[in-house]
């Protein structure tokens, strides 16, 4: 798994992304061919891009693995500048970016939905909409949990010293790491390791 927020971008500006933040998984899901040993001579089919979306957006050249053209730069700047703005001020940006025709409305951005939901600045009106959508946790250690969530894809980790109540949570797609304590009455499936 790559770091949050990971994408692959072809020379024509097409984007491959999965909520699990795997470059190879995104390329496979998009049906693209992988870069091979000849890529250095003829050029790469795509570039890999990732940034944690913390702080000021550093620009496409600093977060891309390899040279990028102007189409790629424009797409990368749009996605990552948008994600930085979303996470910096979800009250202002979440409605237009995460729902309807928003740039991050697709399920491939379920990881960004999760990051928005666990953001202390996430408004209740946004949280109410997000809990009913696909969410993908990336193993961030959380201190609270919305009790309306019924399933989480990815890896869920509870911070040491904190207690959460997840009465409706039925499934965690990846691992579940409970360093603190958790009330998980409905939980029936954990897709990976369970550490308590």
Rosetta silent file (secondary structure, phi, psi, omega in degrees, C-alpha in Angstrom):
SEQUENCE: XXXXXXXXXXXXXXXXXXXXXXXXXXXXXXXXXXXXXXXXXXXXXXXXXXXXXXXXXXXXXXXXXXXXXXXXXXXXXXXXXXXXXXXXXXXXXXXXXXXXXXXXXXXXXXXXXXXXXXXXXXXXXXXXXXXXXXXXXXXXXXXXXXXXXXXXXXXXXXXXXXXXXXXXXXXXXXXXXXXXXXXXXXXXXXXXXXXX
SCORE:     score description
SCORE:     0.000 S_00000001
   1 L     0.000  139.969  178.075    0.000    0.000    0.000 S_00000001
   2 L   -91.723  178.826 -179.805    1.218    3.480   -0.815 S_00000001
   3 L   -76.457  157.200  169.207    0.723    6.589    1.267 S_00000001
   4 L   -68.842  136.611   -6.436   -2.491    8.583    1.423 S_00000001
   5 L  -103.947  115.293 -172.879   -3.411   10.187   -1.134 S_00000001
   6 E  -112.298  136.027  176.188   -2.062    8.108   -4.061 S_00000001
   7 E  -141.033  166.177  168.343   -2.950    8.247   -7.748 S_00000001
   8 E  -121.730  139.952 -176.703   -1.461    7.309  -11.121 S_00000001
   9 E  -131.218  121.496  177.224   -1.725    9.794  -13.999 S_00000001
  10 E   -75.760  167.409 -179.893   -1.224    8.968  -17.675 S_00000001
  11 L   -60.358  -28.604  179.623    0.320   11.388  -20.177 S_00000001
  12 L   -83.966    1.752  178.663   -3.177   12.235  -21.479 S_00000001
  13 L    92.593   -2.036  177.737   -4.268   13.303  -17.978 S_00000001
  14 L   -67.204  143.771 -176.514   -6.355   10.208  -17.189 S_00000001
  15 E  -115.115  137.325  171.024   -6.329    9.278  -13.485 S_00000001
  16 E  -116.393  130.222 -176.812   -6.295    5.847  -11.852 S_00000001
  17 L  -152.309  141.003  168.172   -7.172    5.736   -8.152 S_00000001
  18 L  -128.369  155.316 -179.161   -8.457    3.250   -5.608 S_00000001
  19 L   -63.609  -24.355 -179.826   -9.478    3.976   -2.050 S_00000001
  20 L   -77.969   -2.077  176.006   -6.761    1.584   -0.849 S_00000001
  21 L    58.534   41.425  174.666   -4.041    3.902   -2.186 S_00000001
  22 L  -107.920  120.354  177.863   -2.164    1.261   -4.153 S_00000001
  23 H   -61.004  -48.309 -178.098   -0.597    2.521   -7.360 S_00000001
  24 H   -65.657  -36.193  176.687   -0.426   -0.963   -8.858 S_00000001
  25 H   -65.190  -38.123  178.633   -3.988   -1.695   -7.697 S_00000001
  26 H   -68.138  -41.999  179.204   -5.230    1.514   -9.325 S_00000001
  27 H   -63.759  -43.126  178.421   -3.404    0.738  -12.573 S_00000001
  28 H   -64.164  -45.519 -179.543   -4.837   -2.777  -12.614 S_00000001
  29 H   -62.294  -32.904  179.842   -8.383   -1.549  -11.836 S_00000001
  30 H   -81.078  -10.774 -178.947   -8.123    0.975  -14.677 S_00000001
  31 L    77.428   20.599  179.014   -6.930   -1.719  -17.091 S_00000001
  32 L   -84.851  158.688  172.338   -3.682    0.104  -17.833 S_00000001
  33 L   -87.196  149.879 -179.559   -0.409   -1.638  -18.567 S_00000001
  34 L   -73.743  153.247  168.988    2.377   -1.283  -16.024 S_00000001
  35 L   -64.118  142.497 -178.973    5.511    0.732  -16.657 S_00000001
  36 L  -122.010 -170.939 -177.597    8.248   -1.688  -17.671 S_00000001
  37 L   -65.372  -22.693  179.866   12.031   -1.709  -17.968 S_00000001
  38 L   -83.358   -5.138 -176.400   11.833    0.116  -21.289 S_00000001
  39 H   -59.173  -33.131 -179.922    9.966    3.045  -19.724 S_00000001
  40 H   -66.443  -28.835 -179.413   13.209    4.949  -19.163 S_00000001
  41 H   -86.475  -45.231 -174.548   13.940    4.868  -22.909 S_00000001
  42 H   -99.632  -12.286 -176.915   10.516    5.433  -24.451 S_00000001
  43 L   107.090  148.749 -178.546    8.800    7.204  -21.562 S_00000001
  44 L   -77.446  149.283  174.523    6.529    5.996  -18.781 S_00000001
  45 L   -69.945  -32.021 -178.920    2.907    5.080  -19.435 S_00000001
  46 E  -155.102  163.518  172.074    1.985    6.903  -16.233 S_00000001
  47 E  -112.680  148.657  174.782    3.525    8.621  -13.224 S_00000001
  48 E   -93.462  140.502 -177.214    2.828    7.740   -9.627 S_00000001
  49 E  -136.666  137.633  173.499    1.821   10.575   -7.339 S_00000001
  50 E  -156.091  146.357  177.294    1.248   10.689   -3.576 S_00000001
  51 L  -159.737  143.649 -176.884    1.017   13.267   -0.820 S_00000001
  52 L   -79.252   -3.107  177.156   -0.453   13.134    2.690 S_00000001
  53 L    63.720   29.132  176.684   -2.408   16.397    2.177 S_00000001
  54 L  -105.677  131.025  179.561   -0.996   17.972    5.313 S_00000001
  55 L    80.982 -158.504 -179.118    0.007   21.618    5.228 S_00000001
  56 L   -77.469  139.688  178.363    0.454   23.679    2.091 S_00000001
  57 L   -62.603  122.392 -175.215    0.340   21.862   -1.223 S_00000001
  58 L   -81.149   -8.027 -179.422    3.982   21.605   -2.401 S_00000001
  59 L   102.020  152.739 -174.016    3.208   21.377   -6.135 S_00000001
  60 H   -59.768  -38.721 -177.525    3.023   18.549   -8.653 S_00000001
  61 H   -63.160  -31.941 -177.041    6.773   18.317   -9.292 S_00000001
  62 H   -81.779  -18.033 -176.255    7.522   17.565   -5.633 S_00000001
  63 H  -113.922    2.162 -179.723    4.949   14.778   -5.216 S_00000001
  64 E  -100.735  143.753  176.420    5.293   13.023   -8.596 S_00000001
  65 E   -97.215   90.979 -179.087    7.667   10.152   -9.292 S_00000001
  66 L   118.115  172.624 -179.856    9.153   11.122  -12.616 S_00000001
  67 L   -72.677  144.970 -179.914    8.792   13.892  -15.154 S_00000001
  68 L  -125.121  151.179  175.321    5.300   15.178  -15.874 S_00000001
  69 L   -94.775  179.593 -176.199    3.784   17.039  -18.802 S_00000001
  70 H   -66.504  -35.347  176.646    1.389   19.995  -18.583 S_00000001
  71 H   -62.572  -46.100  179.305   -1.760   17.824  -18.801 S_00000001
  72 H   -62.707  -44.954 -179.642   -0.529   15.723  -15.906 S_00000001
  73 H   -57.754  -44.329 -178.551    0.487   18.817  -13.908 S_00000001
  74 H   -62.487  -44.551  179.767   -2.958   20.373  -14.336 S_00000001
  75 H   -65.742  -46.758 -179.024   -4.733   17.185  -13.173 S_00000001
  76 H   -61.727  -46.981  178.694   -2.347   16.621  -10.255 S_00000001
  77 H   -59.410  -42.088 -179.279   -2.617   20.245   -9.119 S_00000001
  78 H   -62.943  -44.639 -178.610   -6.414   20.090   -9.292 S_00000001
  79 H   -68.313  -51.190 -172.796   -6.674   16.913   -7.218 S_00000001
  80 H   -78.029  -34.811  174.296   -4.106   17.693   -4.543 S_00000001
  81 H   -65.528  -39.826  177.399   -4.791   21.402   -4.188 S_00000001
  82 H   -63.844  -43.511  179.635   -8.481   20.487   -3.875 S_00000001
  83 H   -64.263  -39.910  178.356   -7.773   17.800   -1.274 S_00000001
  84 H   -62.519  -43.039  179.012   -5.633   20.211    0.760 S_00000001
  85 H   -66.733  -40.568  178.804   -8.414   22.798    0.709 S_00000001
  86 H   -58.998  -49.715 -176.481  -11.034   20.179    1.603 S_00000001
  87 H   -73.916  -26.908  177.208   -9.139   18.936    4.644 S_00000001
  88 H   -72.627  -33.215 -177.198   -8.132   22.444    5.769 S_00000001
  89 L  -147.585   73.437 -178.749  -11.741   23.660    5.742 S_00000001
  90 H   -63.149  -28.142  179.096  -14.334   20.884    5.365 S_00000001
  91 H   -62.338  -35.720 -178.372  -17.134   23.222    6.481 S_00000001
  92 H   -85.263  -34.237 -167.546  -16.493   25.398    3.429 S_00000001
  93 H  -112.207  -19.580 -172.062  -15.531   22.749    0.861 S_00000001
  94 H   -62.531  -43.384 -176.619  -16.997   19.310    1.676 S_00000001
  95 H   -57.861  -44.722 -176.212  -20.480   19.821    0.248 S_00000001
  96 H   -83.975  -20.573 -176.519  -19.250   20.782   -3.222 S_00000001
  97 H   -97.684  -31.487 -173.025  -16.264   18.409   -3.359 S_00000001
  98 H   -99.348  -14.757 -173.480  -17.521   15.145   -1.816 S_00000001
  99 L  -125.441  163.394  177.022  -21.102   14.898   -3.041 S_00000001
 100 L    60.800 -121.597 -179.181  -23.068   15.058   -6.311 S_00000001
 101 L   -96.425   18.149 -177.995  -20.771   16.045   -9.169 S_00000001
 102 L   -62.654  155.422 -177.856  -17.902   16.962   -6.830 S_00000001
 103 L   -58.967  -29.199 -178.163  -14.309   16.161   -7.745 S_00000001
 104 L  -113.697   27.490 -176.670  -14.088   13.593   -4.900 S_00000001
 105 L   -77.751  -18.758 -177.086  -17.628   12.162   -5.083 S_00000001
 106 L   -76.427  156.238 -179.180  -16.599    8.749   -6.456 S_00000001
 107 H   -62.483  -21.135  176.453  -15.995    5.678   -4.303 S_00000001
 108 H   -63.769  -15.805  177.122  -12.328    5.714   -5.299 S_00000001
 109 H  -103.960   25.514  177.397  -12.077    8.656   -2.890 S_00000001
 110 H   -61.440  -26.487  175.569  -13.592    6.763    0.063 S_00000001
 111 H   -68.646  -37.784  178.201  -10.250    7.318    1.832 S_00000001
 112 H   -72.287  -33.486  173.771  -10.652   11.089    1.477 S_00000001
 113 H   -59.440  -46.897 -179.563  -14.232   10.796    2.766 S_00000001
 114 H   -60.959  -46.336  179.653  -12.868    9.022    5.849 S_00000001
 115 H   -59.262  -36.903  178.341  -10.147   11.667    6.364 S_00000001
 116 H   -69.297  -43.785 -178.304  -12.834   14.338    6.158 S_00000001
 117 H   -61.994  -39.904 -178.402  -15.121   12.496    8.566 S_00000001
 118 L   -85.558   -2.479  177.183  -12.418   12.081   11.244 S_00000001
 119 L   -70.152  127.466  179.544  -11.288   15.685   10.808 S_00000001
 120 L   -57.765  -20.114 -179.524  -12.242   17.640   13.962 S_00000001
 121 L   -88.777    0.304 -177.873  -13.463   20.449   11.686 S_00000001
 122 L   -69.171  120.880  179.511  -15.991   18.216    9.876 S_00000001
 123 L   -68.573  152.248 -179.160  -19.482   19.720   10.318 S_00000001
 124 H   -59.408  -37.566 -179.577  -22.288   17.483   11.575 S_00000001
 125 H   -62.692  -35.504  178.193  -24.305   18.006    8.367 S_00000001
 126 H   -74.073  -44.150  179.001  -21.384   16.614    6.334 S_00000001
 127 H   -58.066  -40.063  179.854  -20.779   13.740    8.773 S_00000001
 128 H   -60.008  -37.086  177.830  -24.449   12.752    8.483 S_00000001
 129 H   -76.385  -38.651 -175.324  -24.037   12.342    4.723 S_00000001
 130 H   -68.463  -36.224 -175.019  -20.649   10.635    4.899 S_00000001
 131 L   -63.639  -19.751  178.293  -21.600    7.839    7.321 S_00000001
 132 L   -91.496   -1.078 -178.342  -23.949    6.350    4.730 S_00000001
 133 L  -104.815  167.574  174.640  -21.283    6.210    2.001 S_00000001
 134 L   -61.650  130.114  178.793  -18.351    3.875    1.398 S_00000001
 135 L  -124.691  142.049  179.931  -15.523    4.788    3.789 S_00000001
 136 E  -131.055  111.522  178.447  -11.930    3.552    3.664 S_00000001
 137 E   -87.359  145.663 -177.837   -9.688    3.963    6.714 S_00000001
 138 E  -111.100   24.790  177.547   -5.931    3.923    6.258 S_00000001
 139 E    85.818   10.805  175.888   -4.928    2.884    9.770 S_00000001
 140 E   -63.243  138.698  178.633   -4.995    6.365   11.285 S_00000001
 141 E   -78.578  114.245 -176.370   -5.318    6.115   15.067 S_00000001
 142 E   -98.351  155.468 -179.935   -8.730    7.578   15.890 S_00000001
 143 L  -112.204  -10.903  177.389   -9.966    9.010   19.178 S_00000001
 144 L  -149.425  164.337 -175.278  -13.687    9.007   18.365 S_00000001
 145 L  -148.261  133.398  178.472  -16.051    7.118   16.072 S_00000001
 146 L   -73.692  118.707 -174.391  -19.421    7.997   14.601 S_00000001
 147 L   -67.217   -8.171  178.969  -21.813    5.357   16.018 S_00000001
 148 L   -83.683  -12.782 -177.127  -23.909    5.366   12.811 S_00000001
 149 L   -69.464  130.665 -179.135  -21.137    3.751   10.710 S_00000001
 150 L  -102.700  -26.997  176.172  -21.985    0.167    9.750 S_00000001
 151 E  -153.687  150.910  179.132  -18.850   -0.826    7.824 S_00000001
 152 E  -130.915  129.516  169.255  -15.354    0.395    7.128 S_00000001
 153 E   -87.304  159.190  178.938  -13.061   -0.756    4.351 S_00000001
 154 E    84.224 -157.032 -171.293   -9.348   -0.642    5.038 S_00000001
 155 E  -111.145  125.971 -177.463   -7.637   -0.626    8.417 S_00000001
 156 E  -109.757  130.114 -179.128   -9.187    0.786   11.576 S_00000001
 157 E  -132.730  129.821  179.292   -7.074    1.665   14.612 S_00000001
 158 E   -98.696  127.809 -178.601   -8.282    2.991   17.986 S_00000001
 159 L   -62.535  141.692  177.413   -5.836    5.294   19.807 S_00000001
 160 L   -59.227  134.179  177.991   -4.410    4.104   23.110 S_00000001
 161 L    88.768   -0.436 -179.514   -6.292    5.538   26.070 S_00000001
 162 L  -115.083  151.061  178.846   -9.508    6.253   24.165 S_00000001
 163 E  -120.023  132.053  175.654  -12.810    4.423   24.222 S_00000001
 164 E  -120.948  155.005  173.157  -15.167    4.281   21.276 S_00000001
 165 E  -119.210  121.200 -179.074  -18.648    2.922   20.908 S_00000001
 166 L  -127.128   68.832 -173.029  -19.477    1.432   17.519 S_00000001
 167 L   -66.140  -22.648 -177.461  -22.858   -0.234   18.072 S_00000001
 168 L  -102.419   -7.737 -175.975  -23.736   -0.488   14.357 S_00000001
 169 L   -68.431  115.071 -177.884  -20.297   -1.471   13.005 S_00000001
 170 L  -100.429  -33.939 -172.205  -20.677   -4.902   11.380 S_00000001
 171 E  -141.366  138.386  167.075  -17.536   -5.111    9.223 S_00000001
 172 E  -119.550  120.397 -173.434  -13.962   -3.865    9.065 S_00000001
 173 L   -68.669  -31.826 -179.892  -12.453   -4.756    5.688 S_00000001
 174 L  -110.526 -138.995  178.828   -8.808   -4.781    6.790 S_00000001
 175 L   -82.937  158.582  175.137   -7.181   -5.071   10.168 S_00000001
 176 E  -125.852  118.116 -178.460   -8.681   -3.813   13.421 S_00000001
 177 E  -118.007  109.555 -179.300   -6.236   -2.552   16.041 S_00000001
 178 E  -107.602   93.136  176.692   -7.806   -1.610   19.366 S_00000001
 179 L   -82.460  -30.559  175.378   -5.094   -0.044   21.526 S_00000001
 180 L   -89.800 -129.824  174.386   -7.717    1.749   23.583 S_00000001
 181 E  -136.936  154.216 -176.999  -11.098    0.149   24.169 S_00000001
 182 E  -147.600  139.835  173.547  -14.095   -0.304   21.940 S_00000001
 183 E   -99.239  111.477 -172.244  -17.673   -1.449   22.269 S_00000001
 184 L  -125.942   59.753 -174.192  -18.302   -3.487   19.117 S_00000001
 185 L   -59.588  -35.034 -173.733  -21.621   -5.268   19.737 S_00000001
 186 L   -96.715   -6.896 -173.230  -22.567   -5.797   16.070 S_00000001
 187 L   -62.050  123.102  178.872  -19.113   -6.629   14.655 S_00000001
 188 L  -121.772  -14.997 -176.808  -19.184   -9.942   12.741 S_00000001
 189 E  -144.851  132.496  170.968  -16.296   -9.650   10.275 S_00000001
 190 E  -126.522  120.748 -173.933  -12.720   -8.392   10.286 S_00000001
 191 L   -74.263  -19.154 -178.812  -10.937   -8.893    6.982 S_00000001
 192 L  -127.294 -149.601 -179.679   -7.411   -8.803    8.410 S_00000001
 193 L   -70.090  151.402  174.536   -5.703   -9.174   11.749 S_00000001
 194 E  -118.291  117.169  179.488   -7.437   -8.305   14.992 S_00000001
 195 E  -119.482  120.952 -178.723   -5.182   -6.794   17.651 S_00000001
 196 L  -123.576    0.000    0.000   -6.670   -5.974   21.037 S_00000001
